MMTF fields as JSON, N, C-alpha, C and O atoms, coordinates in Angstrom:
{
  "mmtfVersion": "1.0.0",
  "mmtfProducer": "UNKNOWN",
  "numBonds": 543,
  "numAtoms": 544,
  "numGroups": 136,
  "numChains": 1,
  "numModels": 1,
  "chainsPerModel": [1],
  "groupsPerChain": [136],
  "chainIdList": ["A"],
  "bondAtomList": [4, 2, 8, 6, 12, 10, 16, 14, 20, 18, 24, 22, 28, 26, 32, 30, 36, 34, 40, 38, 44, 42, 48, 46, 52, 50, 56, 54, 60, 58, 64, 62, 68, 66, 72, 70, 76, 74, 80, 78, 84, 82, 88, 86, 92, 90, 96, 94, 100, 98, 104, 102, 108, 106, 112, 110, 116, 114, 120, 118, 124, 122, 128, 126, 132, 130, 136, 134, 140, 138, 144, 142, 148, 146, 152, 150, 156, 154, 160, 158, 164, 162, 168, 166, 172, 170, 176, 174, 180, 178, 184, 182, 188, 186, 192, 190, 196, 194, 200, 198, 204, 202, 208, 206, 212, 210, 216, 214, 220, 218, 224, 222, 228, 226, 232, 230, 236, 234, 240, 238, 244, 242, 248, 246, 252, 250, 256, 254, 260, 258, 264, 262, 268, 266, 272, 270, 276, 274, 280, 278, 284, 282, 288, 286, 292, 290, 296, 294, 300, 298, 304, 302, 308, 306, 312, 310, 316, 314, 320, 318, 324, 322, 328, 326, 332, 330, 336, 334, 340, 338, 344, 342, 348, 346, 352, 350, 356, 354, 360, 358, 364, 362, 368, 366, 372, 370, 376, 374, 380, 378, 384, 382, 388, 386, 392, 390, 396, 394, 400, 398, 404, 402, 408, 406, 412, 410, 416, 414, 420, 418, 424, 422, 428, 426, 432, 430, 436, 434, 440, 438, 444, 442, 448, 446, 452, 450, 456, 454, 460, 458, 464, 462, 468, 466, 472, 470, 476, 474, 480, 478, 484, 482, 488, 486, 492, 490, 496, 494, 500, 498, 504, 502, 508, 506, 512, 510, 516, 514, 520, 518, 524, 522, 528, 526, 532, 530, 536, 534, 540, 538],
  "bondOrderList": [1, 1, 1, 1, 1, 1, 1, 1, 1, 1, 1, 1, 1, 1, 1, 1, 1, 1, 1, 1, 1, 1, 1, 1, 1, 1, 1, 1, 1, 1, 1, 1, 1, 1, 1, 1, 1, 1, 1, 1, 1, 1, 1, 1, 1, 1, 1, 1, 1, 1, 1, 1, 1, 1, 1, 1, 1, 1, 1, 1, 1, 1, 1, 1, 1, 1, 1, 1, 1, 1, 1, 1, 1, 1, 1, 1, 1, 1, 1, 1, 1, 1, 1, 1, 1, 1, 1, 1, 1, 1, 1, 1, 1, 1, 1, 1, 1, 1, 1, 1, 1, 1, 1, 1, 1, 1, 1, 1, 1, 1, 1, 1, 1, 1, 1, 1, 1, 1, 1, 1, 1, 1, 1, 1, 1, 1, 1, 1, 1, 1, 1, 1, 1, 1, 1],
  "groupList": [{"groupName": "MET", "atomNameList": ["N", "CA", "C", "O"], "elementList": ["N", "C", "C", "O"], "formalChargeList": [0, 0, 0, 0], "bondAtomList": [1, 0, 2, 1, 3, 2], "bondOrderList": [1, 1, 2], "singleLetterCode": "M", "chemCompType": "L-PEPTIDE LINKING"}, {"groupName": "THR", "atomNameList": ["N", "CA", "C", "O"], "elementList": ["N", "C", "C", "O"], "formalChargeList": [0, 0, 0, 0], "bondAtomList": [1, 0, 2, 1, 3, 2], "bondOrderList": [1, 1, 2], "singleLetterCode": "T", "chemCompType": "L-PEPTIDE LINKING"}, {"groupName": "HIS", "atomNameList": ["N", "CA", "C", "O"], "elementList": ["N", "C", "C", "O"], "formalChargeList": [0, 0, 0, 0], "bondAtomList": [1, 0, 2, 1, 3, 2], "bondOrderList": [1, 1, 2], "singleLetterCode": "H", "chemCompType": "L-PEPTIDE LINKING"}, {"groupName": "VAL", "atomNameList": ["N", "CA", "C", "O"], "elementList": ["N", "C", "C", "O"], "formalChargeList": [0, 0, 0, 0], "bondAtomList": [1, 0, 2, 1, 3, 2], "bondOrderList": [1, 1, 2], "singleLetterCode": "V", "chemCompType": "L-PEPTIDE LINKING"}, {"groupName": "GLN", "atomNameList": ["N", "CA", "C", "O"], "elementList": ["N", "C", "C", "O"], "formalChargeList": [0, 0, 0, 0], "bondAtomList": [1, 0, 2, 1, 3, 2], "bondOrderList": [1, 1, 2], "singleLetterCode": "Q", "chemCompType": "L-PEPTIDE LINKING"}, {"groupName": "ALA", "atomNameList": ["N", "CA", "C", "O"], "elementList": ["N", "C", "C", "O"], "formalChargeList": [0, 0, 0, 0], "bondAtomList": [1, 0, 2, 1, 3, 2], "bondOrderList": [1, 1, 2], "singleLetterCode": "A", "chemCompType": "L-PEPTIDE LINKING"}, {"groupName": "ASN", "atomNameList": ["N", "CA", "C", "O"], "elementList": ["N", "C", "C", "O"], "formalChargeList": [0, 0, 0, 0], "bondAtomList": [1, 0, 2, 1, 3, 2], "bondOrderList": [1, 1, 2], "singleLetterCode": "N", "chemCompType": "L-PEPTIDE LINKING"}, {"groupName": "PRO", "atomNameList": ["N", "CA", "C", "O"], "elementList": ["N", "C", "C", "O"], "formalChargeList": [0, 0, 0, 0], "bondAtomList": [1, 0, 2, 1, 3, 2], "bondOrderList": [1, 1, 2], "singleLetterCode": "P", "chemCompType": "L-PEPTIDE LINKING"}, {"groupName": "TYR", "atomNameList": ["N", "CA", "C", "O"], "elementList": ["N", "C", "C", "O"], "formalChargeList": [0, 0, 0, 0], "bondAtomList": [1, 0, 2, 1, 3, 2], "bondOrderList": [1, 1, 2], "singleLetterCode": "Y", "chemCompType": "L-PEPTIDE LINKING"}, {"groupName": "ARG", "atomNameList": ["N", "CA", "C", "O"], "elementList": ["N", "C", "C", "O"], "formalChargeList": [0, 0, 0, 0], "bondAtomList": [1, 0, 2, 1, 3, 2], "bondOrderList": [1, 1, 2], "singleLetterCode": "R", "chemCompType": "L-PEPTIDE LINKING"}, {"groupName": "LEU", "atomNameList": ["N", "CA", "C", "O"], "elementList": ["N", "C", "C", "O"], "formalChargeList": [0, 0, 0, 0], "bondAtomList": [1, 0, 2, 1, 3, 2], "bondOrderList": [1, 1, 2], "singleLetterCode": "L", "chemCompType": "L-PEPTIDE LINKING"}, {"groupName": "ASP", "atomNameList": ["N", "CA", "C", "O"], "elementList": ["N", "C", "C", "O"], "formalChargeList": [0, 0, 0, 0], "bondAtomList": [1, 0, 2, 1, 3, 2], "bondOrderList": [1, 1, 2], "singleLetterCode": "D", "chemCompType": "L-PEPTIDE LINKING"}, {"groupName": "SER", "atomNameList": ["N", "CA", "C", "O"], "elementList": ["N", "C", "C", "O"], "formalChargeList": [0, 0, 0, 0], "bondAtomList": [1, 0, 2, 1, 3, 2], "bondOrderList": [1, 1, 2], "singleLetterCode": "S", "chemCompType": "L-PEPTIDE LINKING"}, {"groupName": "GLY", "atomNameList": ["N", "CA", "C", "O"], "elementList": ["N", "C", "C", "O"], "formalChargeList": [0, 0, 0, 0], "bondAtomList": [1, 0, 2, 1, 3, 2], "bondOrderList": [1, 1, 2], "singleLetterCode": "G", "chemCompType": "PEPTIDE LINKING"}, {"groupName": "TRP", "atomNameList": ["N", "CA", "C", "O"], "elementList": ["N", "C", "C", "O"], "formalChargeList": [0, 0, 0, 0], "bondAtomList": [1, 0, 2, 1, 3, 2], "bondOrderList": [1, 1, 2], "singleLetterCode": "W", "chemCompType": "L-PEPTIDE LINKING"}, {"groupName": "GLU", "atomNameList": ["N", "CA", "C", "O"], "elementList": ["N", "C", "C", "O"], "formalChargeList": [0, 0, 0, 0], "bondAtomList": [1, 0, 2, 1, 3, 2], "bondOrderList": [1, 1, 2], "singleLetterCode": "E", "chemCompType": "L-PEPTIDE LINKING"}, {"groupName": "LYS", "atomNameList": ["N", "CA", "C", "O"], "elementList": ["N", "C", "C", "O"], "formalChargeList": [0, 0, 0, 0], "bondAtomList": [1, 0, 2, 1, 3, 2], "bondOrderList": [1, 1, 2], "singleLetterCode": "K", "chemCompType": "L-PEPTIDE LINKING"}, {"groupName": "ILE", "atomNameList": ["N", "CA", "C", "O"], "elementList": ["N", "C", "C", "O"], "formalChargeList": [0, 0, 0, 0], "bondAtomList": [1, 0, 2, 1, 3, 2], "bondOrderList": [1, 1, 2], "singleLetterCode": "I", "chemCompType": "L-PEPTIDE LINKING"}, {"groupName": "CYS", "atomNameList": ["N", "CA", "C", "O"], "elementList": ["N", "C", "C", "O"], "formalChargeList": [0, 0, 0, 0], "bondAtomList": [1, 0, 2, 1, 3, 2], "bondOrderList": [1, 1, 2], "singleLetterCode": "C", "chemCompType": "L-PEPTIDE LINKING"}, {"groupName": "PHE", "atomNameList": ["N", "CA", "C", "O"], "elementList": ["N", "C", "C", "O"], "formalChargeList": [0, 0, 0, 0], "bondAtomList": [1, 0, 2, 1, 3, 2], "bondOrderList": [1, 1, 2], "singleLetterCode": "F", "chemCompType": "L-PEPTIDE LINKING"}],
  "groupTypeList": [0, 1, 2, 1, 3, 4, 5, 4, 6, 1, 1, 1, 7, 8, 9, 3, 1, 10, 1, 11, 12, 12, 13, 2, 1, 14, 8, 5, 11, 15, 7, 1, 11, 16, 13, 13, 4, 11, 12, 5, 7, 6, 7, 17, 4, 10, 3, 10, 12, 5, 10, 13, 5, 18, 1, 1, 17, 1, 10, 15, 0, 8, 5, 6, 2, 16, 13, 17, 16, 10, 11, 2, 3, 4, 3, 11, 10, 5, 10, 6, 7, 6, 12, 15, 7, 15, 12, 13, 4, 6, 6, 17, 15, 9, 16, 17, 17, 10, 16, 13, 15, 19, 1, 15, 15, 4, 2, 16, 9, 10, 10, 16, 3, 5, 15, 12, 18, 7, 3, 2, 16, 10, 10, 1, 12, 6, 17, 12, 17, 4, 12, 15, 10, 12, 17, 13],
  "groupIdList": [1, 2, 3, 4, 5, 6, 7, 8, 9, 10, 11, 12, 13, 14, 15, 16, 17, 18, 19, 20, 21, 22, 23, 24, 25, 26, 27, 28, 29, 30, 31, 32, 33, 34, 35, 36, 37, 38, 39, 40, 41, 42, 43, 44, 45, 46, 47, 48, 49, 50, 51, 52, 53, 54, 55, 56, 57, 58, 59, 60, 61, 62, 63, 64, 65, 66, 67, 68, 69, 70, 71, 72, 73, 74, 75, 76, 77, 78, 79, 80, 81, 82, 83, 84, 85, 86, 87, 88, 89, 90, 91, 92, 93, 94, 95, 96, 97, 98, 99, 100, 101, 102, 103, 104, 105, 106, 107, 108, 109, 110, 111, 112, 113, 114, 115, 116, 117, 118, 119, 120, 121, 122, 123, 124, 125, 126, 127, 128, 129, 130, 131, 132, 133, 134, 135, 136],
  "secStructList": [7, 7, 7, 7, 7, 7, 3, 3, 3, 7, 1, 1, 1, 1, 7, 3, 3, 3, 7, 7, 1, 1, 1, 7, 7, 7, 7, 7, 7, 7, 7, 4, 4, 4, 6, 1, 7, 1, 1, 1, 7, 7, 2, 2, 2, 2, 2, 2, 2, 2, 2, 2, 2, 2, 2, 2, 2, 2, 2, 2, 2, 2, 2, 2, 2, 6, 6, 7, 3, 3, 3, 3, 7, 7, 3, 3, 3, 3, 3, 7, 1, 1, 7, 7, 4, 4, 4, 6, 7, 7, 7, 3, 3, 3, 3, 3, 7, 7, 3, 3, 3, 7, 7, 1, 6, 2, 2, 2, 2, 2, 2, 2, 6, 6, 1, 1, 1, 2, 2, 2, 2, 2, 2, 2, 1, 7, 7, 7, 7, 7, 7, 7, 7, 7, 7, 7],
  "xCoordList": [14.054, 13.363, 13.004, 12.71, 13.274, 12.925, 11.783, 11.717, 11.077, 9.441, 9.574, 10.647, 9.089, 8.97, 7.587, 6.875, 6.929, 6.25, 6.273, 7.431, 5.493, 5.349, 4.267, 3.412, 4.395, 3.452, 2.956, 3.073, 2.197, 2.127, 0.845, -0.288, 1.485, -0.031, -0.961, -0.567, -2.419, -3.395, -4.042, -4.112, -4.133, -5.488, -6.113, -6.069, -6.625, -7.676, -5.96, -4.975, -6.73, -6.192, -5.968, -6.848, -3.926, -3.428, -3.717, -2.998, -4.956, -4.753, -4.284, -4.313, -3.524, -2.2, -2.184, -2.266, -1.999, -1.817, -0.862, 0.173, -1.124, -0.19, 0.347, -0.323, 0.927, 0.973, 2.336, 3.352, 2.382, 3.419, 3.738, 3.202, 5.215, 5.43, 4.577, 4.613, 3.942, 3.033, 1.638, 0.638, 1.789, 0.546, -0.6, -1.661, -0.483, -2.161, -1.629, -0.496, -2.768, -2.931, -3.91, -4.633, -3.922, -4.703, -4.077, -3.156, -4.931, -5.02, -3.916, -3.027, -4.357, -4.066, -4.663, -4.555, -5.471, -5.67, -6.038, -5.917, -6.554, -6.558, -8.288, -9.042, -8.881, -9.664, -9.693, -8.783, -11.225, -11.573, -11.124, -10.777, -11.017, -10.744, -9.302, -8.905, -8.274, -7.169, -6.868, -5.751, -8.173, -7.968, -8.014, -7.825, -8.297, -8.251, -10.037, -10.879, -10.073, -11.803, -11.922, -13.101, -11.28, -11.915, -11.387, -10.367, -11.194, -12.087, -10.981, -11.085, -10.113, -9.299, -8.549, -8.53, -8.162, -6.956, -6.206, -5.775, -5.406, -4.139, -3.181, -3.221, -2.131, -0.648, -0.762, -0.409, -1.308, -0.988, -2.161, -2.02, -3.102, -4.299, -3.148, -2.683, -2.836, -2.724, -0.936, -0.529, -0.079, 0.696, 0.224, 0.697, -1.053, -2.135, -2.418, -2.221, -2.706, -3.603, -2.448, -3.108, -1.216, -0.034, -0.164, -0.731, 0.249, 0.75, -0.639, -0.49, -1.668, -2.805, -3.267, -3.857, -2.854, -2.941, -1.915, -2.148, -0.439, 0.802, 0.059, 0.085, -0.481, -0.346, -1.523, -1.609, -2.713, -3.626, -2.95, -2.953, -2.358, -1.847, -1.148, -1.492, -0.122, 0.749, 0.398, 1.114, -0.283, -1.52, -1.936, -1.83, -2.512, -2.809, -2.589, -3.057, -0.96, -0.477, 0.034, -0.002, 0.991, 1.533, -0.359, -0.648, -0.689, -1.981, -2.776, -3.315, -2.434, -2.715, -1.17, -1.264, -0.064, 1.032, 1.116, 1.666, 0.63, 0.812, -0.82, -0.957, -1.888, -3.443, -3.93, -4.487, -3.496, -4.244, -5.221, -4.901, -7.187, -7.809, -8.579, -9.708, -7.561, -8.104, -9.498, -9.494, -10.629, -11.829, -11.71, -11.842, -11.372, -11.053, -10.098, -9.929, -9.504, -8.742, -9.444, -10.134, -8.989, -9.437, -8.484, -8.307, -7.816, -6.509, -7.215, -7.713, -6.945, -7.66, -6.368, -5.347, -6.589, -4.991, -5.104, -5.792, -4.961, -4.734, -3.542, -3.114, -2.9, -1.818, -2.308, -3.377, -1.563, -2.166, -2.076, -1.115, -3.156, -3.674, -2.626, -2.403, -1.914, -0.875, 0.438, 1.468, 0.374, 1.637, 1.946, 1.142, 3.578, 3.772, 5.044, 5.851, 5.066, 6.126, 7.593, 8.768, 7.013, 8.199, 9.444, 10.443, 8.553, 9.624, 10.342, 11.167, 10.221, 10.583, 10.126, 10.901, 9.146, 8.283, 6.998, 6.063, 6.959, 5.47, 4.983, 5.639, 3.74, 2.798, 2.091, 1.143, 2.28, 0.49, -0.332, 0.007, -1.0, -1.919, -2.303, -2.474, -2.45, -2.802, -3.49, -3.084, -4.878, -5.377, -5.578, -5.705, -5.534, -5.278, -6.646, -6.41, -7.893, -9.27, -9.18, -9.421, -8.74, -8.732, -10.112, -10.559, -10.641, -11.882, -11.256, -10.478, -11.762, -11.047, -10.448, -10.271, -10.296, -10.176, -8.541, -7.787, -8.125, -6.284, -6.652, -7.727, -5.413, -4.616, -4.708, -5.418, -4.164, -3.305, -2.341, -2.762, -1.545, -0.343, 0.233, 1.354, -0.9, -1.005, -1.427, -0.819, -2.234, -2.721, -1.377, -1.076, -0.445, 0.987, 1.647, 1.895, 1.724, 2.466, 2.141, 2.996, 0.655, 0.042, 0.007, -0.256, 0.273, 0.647, 2.599, 2.798, 3.471, 4.526, 4.874, 5.542, 4.295, 3.779, 3.604, 4.113, 2.439, 2.149, 2.839, 2.534, 4.141, 5.172, 6.366, 7.255, 5.579, 7.244, 6.785, 7.289, 5.779, 5.247, 6.243, 6.446, 6.698, 7.47, 6.824, 7.548, 5.676, 6.01, 5.95, 6.198, 5.552, 5.84, 7.411, 7.783, 8.288, 9.59, 10.854, 11.868, 9.59, 9.964, 9.785, 10.701, 8.489, 8.319, 9.21, 9.639, 9.587, 10.162, 11.487, 12.021, 12.757, 13.369, 14.111, 13.588, 15.403, 15.478, 15.943, 17.108, 14.911, 14.471, 15.618, 15.993, 15.847, 16.962, 16.729, 17.439, 15.808, 15.536, 16.254, 16.613, 16.637, 17.768, 16.29, 15.304, 16.867, 16.026, 16.834, 17.734, 16.442, 17.055, 16.116, 14.905, 16.654, 15.14, 16.139, 17.337, 15.338, 15.505, 14.336, 13.373, 14.949, 13.801, 13.686, 14.364, 12.796, 12.18, 11.067, 10.495],
  "yCoordList": [8.211, 9.516, 8.718, 7.577, 10.506, 10.514, 10.872, 12.097, 10.571, 10.337, 11.482, 11.472, 12.408, 12.987, 12.918, 12.177, 13.301, 13.484, 14.439, 14.851, 15.305, 16.345, 15.574, 14.819, 15.822, 15.375, 16.039, 15.369, 17.529, 18.14, 17.745, 17.339, 18.024, 18.159, 19.217, 20.283, 18.948, 19.792, 20.942, 20.452, 21.292, 22.003, 20.34, 19.919, 19.624, 18.332, 17.064, 16.666, 16.943, 15.876, 15.026, 14.831, 14.258, 12.955, 13.484, 13.31, 14.141, 14.457, 15.414, 16.644, 14.032, 15.009, 14.931, 13.914, 16.779, 16.463, 16.331, 16.947, 15.279, 15.33, 15.803, 16.755, 15.621, 16.791, 16.352, 16.594, 15.734, 15.457, 16.835, 17.931, 16.209, 17.561, 18.063, 19.05, 17.102, 17.307, 18.0, 18.143, 18.335, 19.167, 18.565, 19.191, 16.847, 16.162, 16.863, 17.287, 16.849, 17.025, 15.24, 14.76, 14.667, 13.753, 13.759, 14.331, 12.965, 12.826, 11.202, 10.562, 11.08, 10.423, 11.126, 12.236, 9.971, 10.487, 8.425, 7.345, 9.062, 7.898, 7.512, 8.483, 6.27, 6.335, 6.972, 7.171, 7.299, 8.079, 7.014, 7.686, 5.603, 4.831, 5.104, 4.811, 5.776, 6.309, 7.835, 8.277, 8.659, 9.446, 11.075, 12.281, 10.152, 11.321, 11.025, 10.666, 11.504, 11.939, 10.679, 10.606, 9.85, 8.74, 9.537, 8.874, 10.57, 11.588, 10.67, 11.441, 9.647, 9.533, 8.015, 7.353, 7.923, 6.039, 6.378, 7.479, 5.337, 4.934, 5.187, 4.948, 5.764, 5.348, 3.833, 3.266, 3.224, 1.584, 1.13, 0.55, 1.574, 1.938, 2.303, 1.512, 3.214, 4.127, 3.361, 3.445, 2.6, 1.447, 0.525, 0.291, -0.259, -1.475, -0.82, -1.705, 0.061, 0.991, 1.24, 1.246, 1.439, 2.037, 0.231, -0.018, -0.743, -1.95, -1.751, -1.499, -1.971, -2.461, -1.816, -2.424, -0.326, 0.468, 0.096, -0.038, -0.152, -0.399, -1.895, -2.025, -2.754, -4.289, -4.124, -4.965, -2.866, -3.397, -2.719, -3.336, -1.276, -0.85, -1.781, -2.145, -2.287, -3.28, -4.16, -4.128, -4.773, -6.059, -5.678, -6.227, -4.243, -3.646, -3.546, -3.943, -2.338, -2.382, -3.001, -2.747, -4.508, -5.871, -6.079, -5.749, -6.285, -7.217, -5.975, -6.42, -4.577, -3.816, -3.941, -3.78, -4.167, -4.794, -6.014, -6.085, -7.018, -8.19, -8.472, -9.69, -7.849, -8.112, -9.116, -9.987, -8.819, -10.223, -9.025, -7.908, -10.046, -9.525, -9.213, -9.59, -8.41, -8.666, -7.477, -6.361, -8.238, -7.371, -5.793, -4.57, -6.912, -6.628, -6.938, -8.094, -5.708, -6.54, -5.702, -4.693, -6.587, -6.41, -7.379, -8.592, -6.227, -6.748, -6.14, -5.056, -7.489, -7.397, -7.44, -8.108, -6.772, -6.109, -6.636, -5.749, -7.411, -7.058, -7.287, -8.44, -6.279, -6.827, -7.568, -7.324, -8.537, -9.59, -9.051, -8.316, -9.351, -9.092, -10.035, -9.542, -11.022, -11.588, -11.089, -11.569, -10.565, -10.269, -9.097, -8.239, -9.309, -8.894, -7.679, -8.199, -6.303, -5.392, -5.514, -5.377, -5.818, -6.074, -7.374, -7.427, -8.337, -9.383, -9.067, -9.915, -8.192, -7.43, -8.303, -8.325, -9.087, -9.485, -9.45, -10.008, -8.688, -8.651, -8.814, -8.3, -9.474, -10.448, -9.802, -9.414, -9.405, -9.216, -9.823, -9.841, -10.129, -10.522, -9.961, -8.742, -10.458, -10.121, -11.037, -12.142, -10.384, -11.621, -10.714, -9.513, -11.811, -10.817, -11.429, -12.472, -10.737, -11.516, -11.075, -9.895, -12.278, -11.278, -11.896, -13.037, -10.795, -11.371, -11.115, -10.212, -12.115, -11.543, -13.009, -14.185, -12.251, -13.833, -14.075, -13.509, -15.256, -15.856, -17.036, -17.482, -17.632, -18.727, -19.46, -18.944, -20.367, -20.713, -20.545, -19.403, -20.522, -19.689, -18.867, -18.836, -17.35, -16.352, -16.182, -15.227, -16.699, -16.176, -16.546, -15.85, -17.507, -17.556, -16.05, -14.981, -16.358, -14.586, -13.435, -12.556, -13.22, -12.378, -12.445, -11.465, -13.616, -13.479, -12.655, -11.902, -13.458, -12.963, -11.67, -11.134, -11.143, -9.645, -8.756, -7.736, -9.81, -8.715, -8.596, -7.663, -9.887, -9.486, -8.32, -7.742, -8.443, -7.201, -5.604, -4.742, -5.533, -3.443, -3.613, -4.52, -2.211, -1.325, -0.786, -0.419, -0.918, -1.112, -2.774, -3.043, -3.48, -4.931, -4.491, -4.273, -4.396, -4.541, -3.649, -3.835, -2.433, -1.549, -2.323, -2.47, -2.727, -3.878, -4.702, -4.939, -5.284, -6.551, -6.615, -7.659, -4.984, -4.59, -4.476, -4.826, -3.875, -4.048, -2.591, -2.229, -1.726, -0.623, 0.142, -0.36, 1.085, 1.548, 3.145, 3.741, 4.241, 5.537, 6.031, 5.479, 7.436, 7.852, 9.292, 9.749, 9.523, 10.679, 11.625, 11.319, 12.887, 14.067, 14.941, 14.961, 15.593, 16.303, 17.906, 18.026, 18.794, 20.165, 20.305, 19.588, 21.973, 22.803, 24.646, 25.633, 24.297, 25.302, 26.349, 27.208],
  "zCoordList": [-9.921, -8.892, -7.674, -7.32, -7.016, -5.865, -4.919, -5.018, -4.268, -3.505, -2.963, -2.361, -2.858, -1.3, -0.487, -1.165, 0.545, 1.492, 2.23, 2.164, 3.168, 3.914, 4.869, 4.406, 6.067, 6.995, 7.945, 8.971, 8.25, 9.155, 10.173, 9.917, 11.362, 12.28, 12.563, 13.035, 12.251, 12.175, 13.777, 14.904, 13.707, 15.099, 15.544, 16.7, 14.481, 15.394, 15.598, 14.976, 17.045, 18.052, 16.75, 15.911, 16.644, 15.612, 13.959, 12.974, 14.059, 12.181, 11.649, 11.688, 10.775, 9.803, 8.601, 7.913, 8.048, 5.947, 5.624, 5.878, 4.847, 4.228, 2.969, 2.57, 2.497, 0.927, 0.389, 1.04, -0.743, -2.462, -2.774, -2.612, -3.472, -4.408, -5.711, -6.446, -5.637, -7.304, -6.847, -7.55, -5.707, -5.17, -4.79, -4.776, -4.32, -4.089, -2.602, -2.374, -1.7, -0.518, 0.239, -0.633, 1.185, 1.824, 3.408, 3.99, 3.685, 5.718, 6.473, 5.91, 7.528, 8.64, 9.585, 10.107, 9.681, 11.889, 12.194, 11.614, 13.587, 14.053, 14.669, 14.608, 15.201, 15.621, 16.961, 17.766, 17.013, 18.17, 19.389, 20.361, 19.654, 20.966, 21.299, 22.426, 20.195, 20.572, 20.867, 21.137, 20.762, 20.853, 19.058, 18.899, 18.456, 17.276, 17.187, 18.01, 15.267, 15.079, 14.038, 13.69, 13.53, 12.296, 11.598, 11.411, 10.952, 10.103, 8.929, 7.975, 8.475, 7.393, 7.861, 8.899, 6.966, 7.892, 8.25, 7.908, 9.479, 9.868, 9.026, 7.819, 9.732, 8.901, 8.677, 7.643, 9.789, 8.903, 7.653, 6.577, 8.211, 6.241, 5.309, 4.487, 5.441, 4.339, 3.757, 2.598, 5.037, 4.044, 3.248, 2.136, 3.916, 3.239, 1.898, 1.066, 1.412, 0.903, -0.109, -1.148, -0.481, -1.002, -1.394, -2.458, -0.72, -1.014, -2.534, -3.73, -1.832, -2.285, -3.658, -4.551, -3.673, -5.364, -6.204, -7.405, -5.601, -6.392, -7.346, -8.57, -6.459, -6.979, -7.943, -8.837, -7.864, -8.72, -10.207, -11.272, -10.014, -11.185, -11.801, -12.926, -11.212, -11.497, -12.421, -13.422, -12.425, -12.485, -14.283, -15.38, -13.634, -15.237, -16.234, -17.302, -15.556, -16.996, -17.702, -18.906, -16.97, -17.514, -18.302, -19.452, -17.958, -18.221, -20.197, -21.21, -19.835, -20.813, -21.733, -22.95, -21.262, -22.212, -22.846, -23.945, -22.289, -22.74, -23.386, -23.492, -23.774, -24.132, -23.938, -24.606, -22.21, -21.626, -20.91, -20.504, -20.925, -21.056, -19.307, -18.993, -18.341, -16.906, -17.063, -17.582, -16.388, -16.182, -15.199, -15.255, -14.35, -12.775, -11.296, -10.907, -10.54, -9.744, -8.619, -8.766, -7.052, -5.776, -5.121, -5.237, -4.239, -3.722, -2.024, -1.719, -1.153, 0.03, 1.084, 0.914, 1.948, 2.95, 4.114, 4.618, 4.958, 6.293, 7.139, 7.197, 7.855, 8.862, 9.809, 10.368, 10.069, 10.741, 12.073, 12.297, 13.292, 14.141, 14.701, 15.806, 14.589, 15.481, 15.317, 15.79, 14.946, 14.599, 15.74, 16.103, 16.311, 17.338, 16.426, 15.656, 16.611, 15.813, 16.811, 16.471, 18.123, 18.131, 18.707, 19.423, 17.81, 17.553, 16.274, 15.932, 15.625, 14.173, 13.26, 12.304, 13.113, 12.307, 11.947, 12.521, 10.846, 10.741, 9.858, 8.952, 9.354, 8.148, 7.748, 8.431, 6.403, 5.912, 4.873, 3.69, 5.15, 4.346, 2.721, 2.747, 1.547, 0.584, -0.134, -0.496, -0.39, -1.196, -2.965, -3.204, -3.829, -4.754, -6.0, -6.609, -6.238, -6.531, -8.239, -8.495, -9.722, -10.629, -11.491, -11.382, -12.373, -13.11, -14.45, -14.758, -15.209, -16.693, -17.421, -17.106, -18.413, -19.594, -19.712, -20.504, -18.526, -19.169, -18.874, -18.472, -19.168, -18.975, -17.511, -16.648, -17.307, -15.872, -16.252, -16.436, -16.532, -17.135, -16.956, -16.448, -17.629, -17.191, -15.907, -15.425, -15.084, -13.473, -12.896, -11.926, -13.259, -12.392, -12.908, -12.35, -13.695, -14.207, -13.646, -13.541, -13.126, -12.84, -11.404, -10.707, -10.941, -9.681, -8.568, -7.615, -9.54, -10.231, -10.109, -9.224, -11.208, -11.299, -10.082, -9.618, -9.718, -8.611, -7.242, -6.5, -6.732, -6.672, -6.791, -6.165, -8.293, -8.395, -8.582, -9.301, -7.779, -8.166, -6.67, -5.862, -6.84, -6.607, -4.607, -3.681, -4.609, -3.013, -2.008, -0.833, -3.039, -2.493, -2.122, -0.969, -3.336, -3.044, -1.746, -1.073, -2.186, -1.135, 0.419, 1.228, 0.583, 2.19, 2.52, 3.649, 1.24, 1.977, 1.855, 2.228, 1.038, 1.112, 3.015, 4.072, 2.755, 4.056, 4.486, 4.322, 5.08, 4.749, 6.045, 7.105, 5.635, 6.768, 6.976, 6.166, 7.964, 8.033, 8.852, 9.892, 8.385, 8.562, 9.184, 8.606, 10.507, 11.3, 12.019, 12.802, 11.692, 11.822, 12.614, 12.395, 13.45, 14.523, 14.434, 14.689, 14.068, 13.433, 14.406, 14.676, 15.007, 15.601, 14.887, 14.603, 14.901, 13.917, 14.649, 13.979]
}
């Protein structure tokens, strides 16, 4: 399945409208100290939120499939501020908090399941981006 998203600038500096082929619309912006209006998450927050959403959904699906009573999932994420993107190494800290009724063995399995969410796999893979500039 191919996933597509389109990003377009707006009349508001640094505010971006994002749309997908399913008709969803959402936004990105930069904080005011970077010239934006702080009206939406910044691009890094969007990446972290994608990982958090995917982790939560994957855990819910697995628990439902296996009949595990999972009452609440919370995923706290941070891009390590000590990371230096120029070095080519970044560190995302992910803390998963689960509430429910499960054994220690199921708890360990849930962590493995979290690491198999599609966004986790994408972010830990060797990603190649091909860019093309078109004047229109």
